[in-house]
Short mmCIF file of C-alpha atoms and ligand atoms in Angstrom, two decimals:
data_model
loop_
_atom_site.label_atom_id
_atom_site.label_comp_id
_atom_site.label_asym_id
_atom_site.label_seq_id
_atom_site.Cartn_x
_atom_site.Cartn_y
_atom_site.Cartn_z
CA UNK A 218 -17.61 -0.67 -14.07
CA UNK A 219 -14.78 1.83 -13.10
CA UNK A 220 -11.51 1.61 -14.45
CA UNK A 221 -9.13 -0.92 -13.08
CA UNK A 222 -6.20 -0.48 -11.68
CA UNK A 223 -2.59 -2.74 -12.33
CA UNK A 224 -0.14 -3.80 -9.38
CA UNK A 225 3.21 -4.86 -10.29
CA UNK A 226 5.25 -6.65 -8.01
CA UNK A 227 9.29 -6.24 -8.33
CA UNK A 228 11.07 -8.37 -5.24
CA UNK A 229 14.11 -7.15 -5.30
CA UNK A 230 15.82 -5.13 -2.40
CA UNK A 231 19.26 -3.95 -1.55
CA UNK A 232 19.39 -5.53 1.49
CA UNK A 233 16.58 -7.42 3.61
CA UNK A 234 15.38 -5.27 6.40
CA UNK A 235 15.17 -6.83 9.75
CA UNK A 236 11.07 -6.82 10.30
CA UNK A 237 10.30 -7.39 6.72
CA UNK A 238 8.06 -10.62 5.61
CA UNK A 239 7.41 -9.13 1.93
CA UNK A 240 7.96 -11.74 -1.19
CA UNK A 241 11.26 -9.86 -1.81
CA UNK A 242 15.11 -11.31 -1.91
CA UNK A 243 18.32 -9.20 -2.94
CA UNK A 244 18.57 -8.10 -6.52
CA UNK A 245 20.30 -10.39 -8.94
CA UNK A 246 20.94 -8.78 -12.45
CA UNK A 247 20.43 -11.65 -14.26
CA UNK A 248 17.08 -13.21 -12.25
CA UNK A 249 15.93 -9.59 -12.42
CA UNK A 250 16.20 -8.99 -16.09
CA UNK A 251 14.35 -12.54 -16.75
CA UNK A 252 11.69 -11.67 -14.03
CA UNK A 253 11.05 -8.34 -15.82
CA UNK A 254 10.26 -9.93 -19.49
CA UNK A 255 8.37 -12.87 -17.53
CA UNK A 256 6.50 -10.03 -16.30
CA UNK A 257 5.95 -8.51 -19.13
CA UNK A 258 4.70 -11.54 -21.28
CA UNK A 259 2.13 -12.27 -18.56
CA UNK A 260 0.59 -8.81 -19.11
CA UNK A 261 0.84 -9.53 -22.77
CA UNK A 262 -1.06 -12.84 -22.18
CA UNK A 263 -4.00 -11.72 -19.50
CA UNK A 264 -6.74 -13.52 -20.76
CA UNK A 265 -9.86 -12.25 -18.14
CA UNK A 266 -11.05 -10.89 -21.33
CA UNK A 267 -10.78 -10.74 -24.97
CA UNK A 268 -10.42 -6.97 -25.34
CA UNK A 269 -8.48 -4.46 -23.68
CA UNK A 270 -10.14 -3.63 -20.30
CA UNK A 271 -9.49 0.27 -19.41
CA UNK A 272 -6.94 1.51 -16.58
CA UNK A 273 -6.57 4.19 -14.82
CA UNK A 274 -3.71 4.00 -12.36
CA UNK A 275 -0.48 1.37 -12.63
CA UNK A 276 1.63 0.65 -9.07
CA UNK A 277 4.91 -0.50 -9.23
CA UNK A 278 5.52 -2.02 -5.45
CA UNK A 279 7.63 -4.22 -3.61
CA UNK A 280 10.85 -4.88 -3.19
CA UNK A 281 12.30 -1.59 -3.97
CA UNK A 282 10.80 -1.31 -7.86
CA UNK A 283 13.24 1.87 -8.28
CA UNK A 284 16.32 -0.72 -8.62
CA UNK A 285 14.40 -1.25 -11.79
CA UNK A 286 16.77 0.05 -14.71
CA UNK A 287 14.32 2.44 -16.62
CA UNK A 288 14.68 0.37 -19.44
CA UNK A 289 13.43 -2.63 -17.48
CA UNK A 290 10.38 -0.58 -16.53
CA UNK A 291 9.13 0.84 -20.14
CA UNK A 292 9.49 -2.90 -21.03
CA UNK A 293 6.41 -3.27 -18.36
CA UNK A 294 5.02 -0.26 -19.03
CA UNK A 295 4.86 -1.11 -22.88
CA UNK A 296 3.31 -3.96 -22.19
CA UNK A 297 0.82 -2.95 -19.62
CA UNK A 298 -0.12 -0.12 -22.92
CA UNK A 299 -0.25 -2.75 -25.40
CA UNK A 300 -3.03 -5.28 -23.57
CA UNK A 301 -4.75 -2.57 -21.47
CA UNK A 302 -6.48 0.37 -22.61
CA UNK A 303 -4.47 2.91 -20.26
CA UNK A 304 -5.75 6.34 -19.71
CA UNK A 305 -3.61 9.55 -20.58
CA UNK A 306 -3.83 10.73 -16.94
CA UNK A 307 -3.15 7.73 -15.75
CA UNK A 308 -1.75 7.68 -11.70
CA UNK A 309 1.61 6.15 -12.33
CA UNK A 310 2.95 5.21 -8.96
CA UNK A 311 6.68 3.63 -8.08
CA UNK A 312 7.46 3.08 -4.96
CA UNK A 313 11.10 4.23 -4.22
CA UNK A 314 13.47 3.92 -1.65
CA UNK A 315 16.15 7.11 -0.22
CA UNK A 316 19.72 6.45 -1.89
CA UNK A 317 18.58 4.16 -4.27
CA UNK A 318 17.99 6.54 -7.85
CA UNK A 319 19.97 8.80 -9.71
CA UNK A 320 18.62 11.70 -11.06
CA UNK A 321 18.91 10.79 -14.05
CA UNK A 322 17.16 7.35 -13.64
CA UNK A 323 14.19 9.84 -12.05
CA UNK A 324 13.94 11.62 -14.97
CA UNK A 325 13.78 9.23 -17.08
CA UNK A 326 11.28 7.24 -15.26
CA UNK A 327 9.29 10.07 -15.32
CA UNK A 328 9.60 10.24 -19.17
CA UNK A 329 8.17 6.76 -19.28
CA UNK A 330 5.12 7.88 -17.58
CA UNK A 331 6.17 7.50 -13.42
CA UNK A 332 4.22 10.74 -12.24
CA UNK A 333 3.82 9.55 -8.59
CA UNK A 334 6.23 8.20 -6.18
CA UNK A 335 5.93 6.44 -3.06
CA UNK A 336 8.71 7.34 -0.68
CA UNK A 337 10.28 4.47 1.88
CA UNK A 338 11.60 7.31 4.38
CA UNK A 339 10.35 5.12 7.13
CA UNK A 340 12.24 7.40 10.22
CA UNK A 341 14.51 10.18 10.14
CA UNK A 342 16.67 8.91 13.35
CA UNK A 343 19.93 6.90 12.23
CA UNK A 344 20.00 4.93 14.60
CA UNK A 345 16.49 3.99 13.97
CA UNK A 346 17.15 3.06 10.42
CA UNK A 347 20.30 1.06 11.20
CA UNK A 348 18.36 -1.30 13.78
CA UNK A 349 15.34 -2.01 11.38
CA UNK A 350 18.39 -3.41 8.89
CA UNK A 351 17.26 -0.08 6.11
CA UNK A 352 20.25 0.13 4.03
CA UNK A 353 19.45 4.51 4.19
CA UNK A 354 20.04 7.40 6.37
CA UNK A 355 18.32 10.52 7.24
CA UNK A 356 20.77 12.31 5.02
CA UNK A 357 19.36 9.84 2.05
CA UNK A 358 15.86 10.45 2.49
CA UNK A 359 16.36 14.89 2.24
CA UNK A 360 18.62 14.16 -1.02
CA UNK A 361 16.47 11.82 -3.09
CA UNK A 362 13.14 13.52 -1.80
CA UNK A 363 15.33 16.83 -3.28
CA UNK A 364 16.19 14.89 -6.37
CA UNK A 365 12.46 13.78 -6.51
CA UNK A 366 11.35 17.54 -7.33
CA UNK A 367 14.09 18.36 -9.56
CA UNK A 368 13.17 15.98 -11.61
CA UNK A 369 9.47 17.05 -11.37
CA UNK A 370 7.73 14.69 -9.10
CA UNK A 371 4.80 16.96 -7.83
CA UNK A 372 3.28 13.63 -6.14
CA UNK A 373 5.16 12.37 -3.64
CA UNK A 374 3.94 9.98 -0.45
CA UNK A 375 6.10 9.23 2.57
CA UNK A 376 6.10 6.42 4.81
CA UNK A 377 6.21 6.54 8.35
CA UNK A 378 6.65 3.78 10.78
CA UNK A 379 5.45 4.06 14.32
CA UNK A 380 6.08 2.19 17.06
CA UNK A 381 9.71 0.62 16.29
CA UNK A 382 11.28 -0.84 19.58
CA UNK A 383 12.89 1.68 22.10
CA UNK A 384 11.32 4.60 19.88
CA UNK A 385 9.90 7.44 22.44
CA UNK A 386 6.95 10.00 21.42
CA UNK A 387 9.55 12.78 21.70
CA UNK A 388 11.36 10.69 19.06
CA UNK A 389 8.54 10.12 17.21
CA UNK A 390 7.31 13.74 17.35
CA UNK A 391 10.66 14.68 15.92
CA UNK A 392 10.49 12.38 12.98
CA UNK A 393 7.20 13.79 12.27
CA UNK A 394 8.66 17.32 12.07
CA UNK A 395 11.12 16.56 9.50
CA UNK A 396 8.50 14.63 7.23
CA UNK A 397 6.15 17.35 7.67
CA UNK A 398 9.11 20.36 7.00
CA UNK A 399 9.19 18.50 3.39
CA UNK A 400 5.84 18.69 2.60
CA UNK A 401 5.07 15.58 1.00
CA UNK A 402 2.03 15.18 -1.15
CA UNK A 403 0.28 12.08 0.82
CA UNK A 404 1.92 10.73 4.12
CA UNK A 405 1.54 6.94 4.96
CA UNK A 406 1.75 5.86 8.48
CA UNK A 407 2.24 1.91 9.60
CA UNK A 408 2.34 1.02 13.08
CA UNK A 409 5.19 -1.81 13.11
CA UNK A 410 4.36 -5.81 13.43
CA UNK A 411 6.47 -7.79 14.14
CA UNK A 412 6.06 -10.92 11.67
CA UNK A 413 6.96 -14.45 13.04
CA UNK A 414 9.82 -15.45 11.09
CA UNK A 415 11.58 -12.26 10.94
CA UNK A 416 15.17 -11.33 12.27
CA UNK A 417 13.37 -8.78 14.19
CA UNK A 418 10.65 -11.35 16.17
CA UNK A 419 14.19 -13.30 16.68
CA UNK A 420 15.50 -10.51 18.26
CA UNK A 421 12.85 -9.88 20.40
CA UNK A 422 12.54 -13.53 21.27
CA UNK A 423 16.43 -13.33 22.61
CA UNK A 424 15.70 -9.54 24.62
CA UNK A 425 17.86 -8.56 22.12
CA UNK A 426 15.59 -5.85 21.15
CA UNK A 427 11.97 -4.88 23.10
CA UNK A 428 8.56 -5.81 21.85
CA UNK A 429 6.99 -2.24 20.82
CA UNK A 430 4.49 -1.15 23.23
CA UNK A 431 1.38 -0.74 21.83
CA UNK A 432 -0.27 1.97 23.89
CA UNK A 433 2.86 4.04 23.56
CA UNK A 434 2.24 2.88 19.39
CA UNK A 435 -1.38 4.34 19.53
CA UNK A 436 -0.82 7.64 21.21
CA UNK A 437 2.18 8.06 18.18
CA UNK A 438 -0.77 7.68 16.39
CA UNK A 439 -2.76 10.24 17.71
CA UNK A 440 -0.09 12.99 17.75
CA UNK A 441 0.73 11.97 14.24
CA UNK A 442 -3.17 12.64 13.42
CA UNK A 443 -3.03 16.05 15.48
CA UNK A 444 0.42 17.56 13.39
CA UNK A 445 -1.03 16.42 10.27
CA UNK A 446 -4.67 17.91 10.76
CA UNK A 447 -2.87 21.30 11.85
CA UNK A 448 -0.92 21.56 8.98
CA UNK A 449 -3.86 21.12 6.32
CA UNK A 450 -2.89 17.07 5.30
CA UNK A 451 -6.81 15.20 5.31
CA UNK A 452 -6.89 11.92 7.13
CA UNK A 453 -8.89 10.11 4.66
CA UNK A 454 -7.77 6.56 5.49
CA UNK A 455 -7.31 4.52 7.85
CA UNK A 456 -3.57 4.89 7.86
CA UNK A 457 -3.21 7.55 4.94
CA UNK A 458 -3.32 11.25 5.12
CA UNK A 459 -2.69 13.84 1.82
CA UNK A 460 -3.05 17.00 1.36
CA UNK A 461 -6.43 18.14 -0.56
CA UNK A 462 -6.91 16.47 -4.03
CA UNK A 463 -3.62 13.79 -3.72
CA UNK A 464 -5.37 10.77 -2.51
CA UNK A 465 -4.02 7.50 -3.87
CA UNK A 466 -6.09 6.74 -6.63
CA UNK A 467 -4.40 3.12 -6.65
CA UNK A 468 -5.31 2.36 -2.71
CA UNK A 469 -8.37 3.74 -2.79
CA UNK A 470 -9.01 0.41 -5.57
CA UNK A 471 -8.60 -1.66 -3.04
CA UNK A 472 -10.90 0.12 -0.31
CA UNK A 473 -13.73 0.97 -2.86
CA UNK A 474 -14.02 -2.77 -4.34
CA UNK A 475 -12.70 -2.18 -8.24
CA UNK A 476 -10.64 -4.24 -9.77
CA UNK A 477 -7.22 -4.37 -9.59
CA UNK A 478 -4.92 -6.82 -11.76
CA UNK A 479 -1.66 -8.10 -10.44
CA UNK A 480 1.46 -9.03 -12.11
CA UNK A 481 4.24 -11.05 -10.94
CA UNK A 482 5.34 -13.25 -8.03
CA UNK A 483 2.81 -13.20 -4.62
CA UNK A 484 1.00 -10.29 -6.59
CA UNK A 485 -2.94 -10.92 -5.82
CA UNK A 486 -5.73 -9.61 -8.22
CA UNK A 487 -9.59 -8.95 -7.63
CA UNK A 488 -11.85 -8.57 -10.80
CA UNK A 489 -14.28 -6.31 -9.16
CA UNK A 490 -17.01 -8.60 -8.84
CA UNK A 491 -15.91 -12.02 -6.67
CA UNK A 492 -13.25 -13.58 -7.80
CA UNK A 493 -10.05 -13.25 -6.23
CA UNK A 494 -6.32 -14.88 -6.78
CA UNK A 495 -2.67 -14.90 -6.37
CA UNK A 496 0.81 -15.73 -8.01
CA UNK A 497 3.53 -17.94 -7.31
CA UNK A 498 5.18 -16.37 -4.20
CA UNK A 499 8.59 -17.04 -5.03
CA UNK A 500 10.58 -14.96 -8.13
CA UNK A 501 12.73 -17.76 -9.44
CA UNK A 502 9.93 -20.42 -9.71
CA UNK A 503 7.23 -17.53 -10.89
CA UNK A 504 10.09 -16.66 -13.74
CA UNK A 505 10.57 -20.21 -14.54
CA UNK A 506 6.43 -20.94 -14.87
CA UNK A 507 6.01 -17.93 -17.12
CA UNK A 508 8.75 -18.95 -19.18
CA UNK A 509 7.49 -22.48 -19.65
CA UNK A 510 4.40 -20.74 -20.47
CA UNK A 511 2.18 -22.34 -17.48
CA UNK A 512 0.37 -19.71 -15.38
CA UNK A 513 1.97 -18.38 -12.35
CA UNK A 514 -1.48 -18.16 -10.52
CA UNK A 515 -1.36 -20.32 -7.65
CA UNK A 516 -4.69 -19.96 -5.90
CA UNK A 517 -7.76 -19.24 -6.61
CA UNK A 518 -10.93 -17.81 -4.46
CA UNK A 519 -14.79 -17.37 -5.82
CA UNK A 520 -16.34 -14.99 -2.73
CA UNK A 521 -20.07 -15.89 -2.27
CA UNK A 522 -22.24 -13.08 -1.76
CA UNK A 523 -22.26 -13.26 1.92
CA UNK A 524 -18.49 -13.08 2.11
CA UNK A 525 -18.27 -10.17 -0.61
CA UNK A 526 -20.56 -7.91 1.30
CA UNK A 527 -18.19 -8.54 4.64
CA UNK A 528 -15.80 -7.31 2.46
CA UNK A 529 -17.07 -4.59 1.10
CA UNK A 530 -17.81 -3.10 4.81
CA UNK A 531 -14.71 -3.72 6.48
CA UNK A 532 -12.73 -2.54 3.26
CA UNK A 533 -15.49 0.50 3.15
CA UNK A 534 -14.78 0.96 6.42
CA UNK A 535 -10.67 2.11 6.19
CA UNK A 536 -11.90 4.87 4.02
CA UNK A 537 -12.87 7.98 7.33
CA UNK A 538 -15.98 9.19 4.68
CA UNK A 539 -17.23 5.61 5.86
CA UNK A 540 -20.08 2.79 4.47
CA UNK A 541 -22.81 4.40 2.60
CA UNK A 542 -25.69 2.82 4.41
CA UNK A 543 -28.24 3.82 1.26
CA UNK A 544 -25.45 2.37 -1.31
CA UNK A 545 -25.08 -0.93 0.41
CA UNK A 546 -28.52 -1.54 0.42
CA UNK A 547 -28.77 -1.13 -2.87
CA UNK A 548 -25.77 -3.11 -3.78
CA UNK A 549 -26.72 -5.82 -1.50
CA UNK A 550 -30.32 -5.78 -0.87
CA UNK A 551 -29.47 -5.78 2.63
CA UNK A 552 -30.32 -3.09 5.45
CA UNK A 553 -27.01 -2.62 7.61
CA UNK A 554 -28.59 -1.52 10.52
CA UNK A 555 -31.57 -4.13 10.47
CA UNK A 556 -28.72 -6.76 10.31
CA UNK A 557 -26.00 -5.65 12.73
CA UNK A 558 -28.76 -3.12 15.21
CA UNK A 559 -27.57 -4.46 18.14
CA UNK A 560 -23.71 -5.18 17.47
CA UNK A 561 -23.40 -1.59 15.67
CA UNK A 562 -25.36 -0.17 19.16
CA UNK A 563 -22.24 -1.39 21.11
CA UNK A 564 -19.69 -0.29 18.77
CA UNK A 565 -21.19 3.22 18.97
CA UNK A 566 -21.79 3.42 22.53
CA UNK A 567 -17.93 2.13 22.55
CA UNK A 568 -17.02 4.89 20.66
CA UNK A 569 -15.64 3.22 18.03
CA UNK A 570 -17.81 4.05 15.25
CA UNK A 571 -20.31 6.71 14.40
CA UNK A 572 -23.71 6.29 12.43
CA UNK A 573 -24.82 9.64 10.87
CA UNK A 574 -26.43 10.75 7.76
CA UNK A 575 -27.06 7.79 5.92
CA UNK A 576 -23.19 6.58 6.86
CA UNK A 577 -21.19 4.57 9.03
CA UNK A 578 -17.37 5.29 9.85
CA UNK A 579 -14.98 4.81 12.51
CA UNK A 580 -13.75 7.11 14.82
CA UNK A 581 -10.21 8.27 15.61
CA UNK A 582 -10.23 5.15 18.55
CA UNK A 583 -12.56 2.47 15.99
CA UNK A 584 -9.48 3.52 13.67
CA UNK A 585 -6.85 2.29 15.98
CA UNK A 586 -8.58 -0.60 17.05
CA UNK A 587 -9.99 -1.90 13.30
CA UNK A 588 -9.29 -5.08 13.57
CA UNK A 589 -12.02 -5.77 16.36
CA UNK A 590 -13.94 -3.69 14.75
CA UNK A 591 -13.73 -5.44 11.41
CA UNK A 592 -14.72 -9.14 13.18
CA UNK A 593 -18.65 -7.90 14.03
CA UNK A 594 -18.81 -8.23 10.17
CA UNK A 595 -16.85 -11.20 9.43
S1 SF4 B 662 13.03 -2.23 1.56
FE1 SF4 B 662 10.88 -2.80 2.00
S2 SF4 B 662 10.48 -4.66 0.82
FE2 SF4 B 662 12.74 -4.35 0.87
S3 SF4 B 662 13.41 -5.61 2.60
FE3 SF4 B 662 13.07 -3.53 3.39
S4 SF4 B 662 10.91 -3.54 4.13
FE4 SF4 B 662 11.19 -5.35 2.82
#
């Protein structure tokens, strides 16, 4: 079995951002510094097995985990050491968001063992920022990406988001020179939803804002696909790009079927095998479980094998190197294309996917339109 991997949920945020529907609420010094030793006695306690499974990469997500006071995060870290056997080189990923560390705080989360961070740029356009409720500017995102590599960060990812309401491609185009001027390690791109619930699908509701155009969303996809290619970044999921050799060892967990432990409120885990579950949703009453010493897991799901192989397609599928036709087989006993012939005839001829050499993977248009793609096998 390959190493797993540890997520780490921290929902805090400066501010709630208009489109968000993440388990996250504004920080609260004294909730957070509760949350964080909850946290860290239900590493301590992780009882999937007696001894100390190994790990190879830790994610810190969220929320905005670099409000974290580096103290706050060796507490995790020193926990996550002491239960799991973590490896030296170890991909230690925070996510971070522009205006929100010191350099000092960088450096000494990288003294802790932080060696990747993922960056919440989002846009470069003010005005942008300022409708979606981000608490940053443009001017944010150049200074902490600048304090990022003073203090050594050599892995950096950036996060784009496409499609925001009244956002042109000439905008977009723009946004994508700036990100690309910096050079980041790994680039993320997101096309926006808009989430029921959210001040932003409120907005919309009242005209206040326009509902994002989705053709106008996909061809911002394409261009951003085209700059990236031409400047050497690999497109190597679905919605991630890096440049040679900085893949997210973390994400790729999730597309490649290993395990991955999570800790904390709404964080979800997956033992590698079929069993699936979740925490408590909400920080408070996650805190307050742990601290009564009840578990925080709220649900649990045991895939059956017909369910697990879905899986394992349409999460095989994000990754552009594609399902293994040989691998499933032998995984599954089953022969993809003596199961699906006719259904994977019409995705080809629809040019969504393409079968060669032993694999299966979508193309640039199966990419944008995944989700259909995804149902054949659900
Ligand atoms: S910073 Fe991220 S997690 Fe926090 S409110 Fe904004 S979108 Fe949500």
């Amino acid at each position: 079995m390959q190493p797993a991997g540890l997520y780490i949920h921290i929902p805090f945020c400066r501010a709630r951002c208009s489109y968000c529907d993440f388990a996250t609420g504004a920080y609260e010094g004294a909730l957070a510094e509760r949350y964080v030793r909850a946290v860290g006695d239900e590493i301590k306690t992780f009882r999937l097995t007696e001894d100390a499974p190994d790990v190879d990469t830790i994610y810190f997500g969220g929320g905005t985990p670099s409000l974290l006071a580096p103290s706050q995060l060796a507490h995790i870290l020193n926990a996550a050491r002491e239960r799991f056997r973590v490896a030296e080189n170890a991909e230690v990923t925070m996510e971070m968001n522009p205006g929100t560390v010191t350099a000092e705080a960088l450096r000494e989360f990288r003294a802790h063992g932080v060696n990747r961070a993922s960056f919440g740029a989002q846009t470069f356009d003010d005005l942008e920022l300022k409708r979606l409720g981000r608490t940053h500017t443009a001017a944010d995102v150049r200074r902490t990406f600048a304090l990022l590599r003073e203090a050594g960060f050599t892995n950096i990812s950036f996060d784009l988001i496409a499609g925001l309401p009244s956002q042109t491609l000439d905008g977009w185009s723009r946004n994508l020179t700036q990100a690309l001027s910096l050079r980041p390690e790994h680039l993320s791109f997101y096309i926006l939803e808009v989430h029921e619930g959210t001040p932003l699908a409120d907005q919309i509701r009242r005209g206040a804002e326009m509902r994002p155009d989705d053709d106008l969303a996909a061809k911002m996809y394409r261009v951003m696909l085209e700059r990236s290619l031409a400047e050497g970044y690999e497109h190597y999921e679905i919605s991630n790009l890096c440049l040679p050799g900085y893949e997210s060892r973390h994400n790729t967990k999730y597309w490649t079927g290993d395990a991955v432990y999570g800790f904390g409120c709404s964080a979800h885990s997956f033992d590698g095998r079929l069993a699936r579950w979740s925490n408590e949703r909400d920080a408070a009453r996650y805190t307050a479980l742990v601290e009564a010493g009840q578990t925080p897991v709220v649900e649990t799901t045991q895939l059956d094998e017909r369910a697990a192989r879905a899986e394992s397609i349409f999460l095989g599928l994000r990754l552009m190197r594609g399902v293994d036709l040989e691998e499933h087989r032998t995984r599954f006993g089953a022969d993809l294309r003596a199961e699906y012939g006719d259904d994977l005839k019409r995705l080809s001829e629809a040019g969504l996917i393409e079968l060669d050499h032993g694999s299966m993977k979508l193309t640039t248009s199966g990419a944008l339109l995944s989700n259909e793609v995804f149902l054949t096998f659900v």
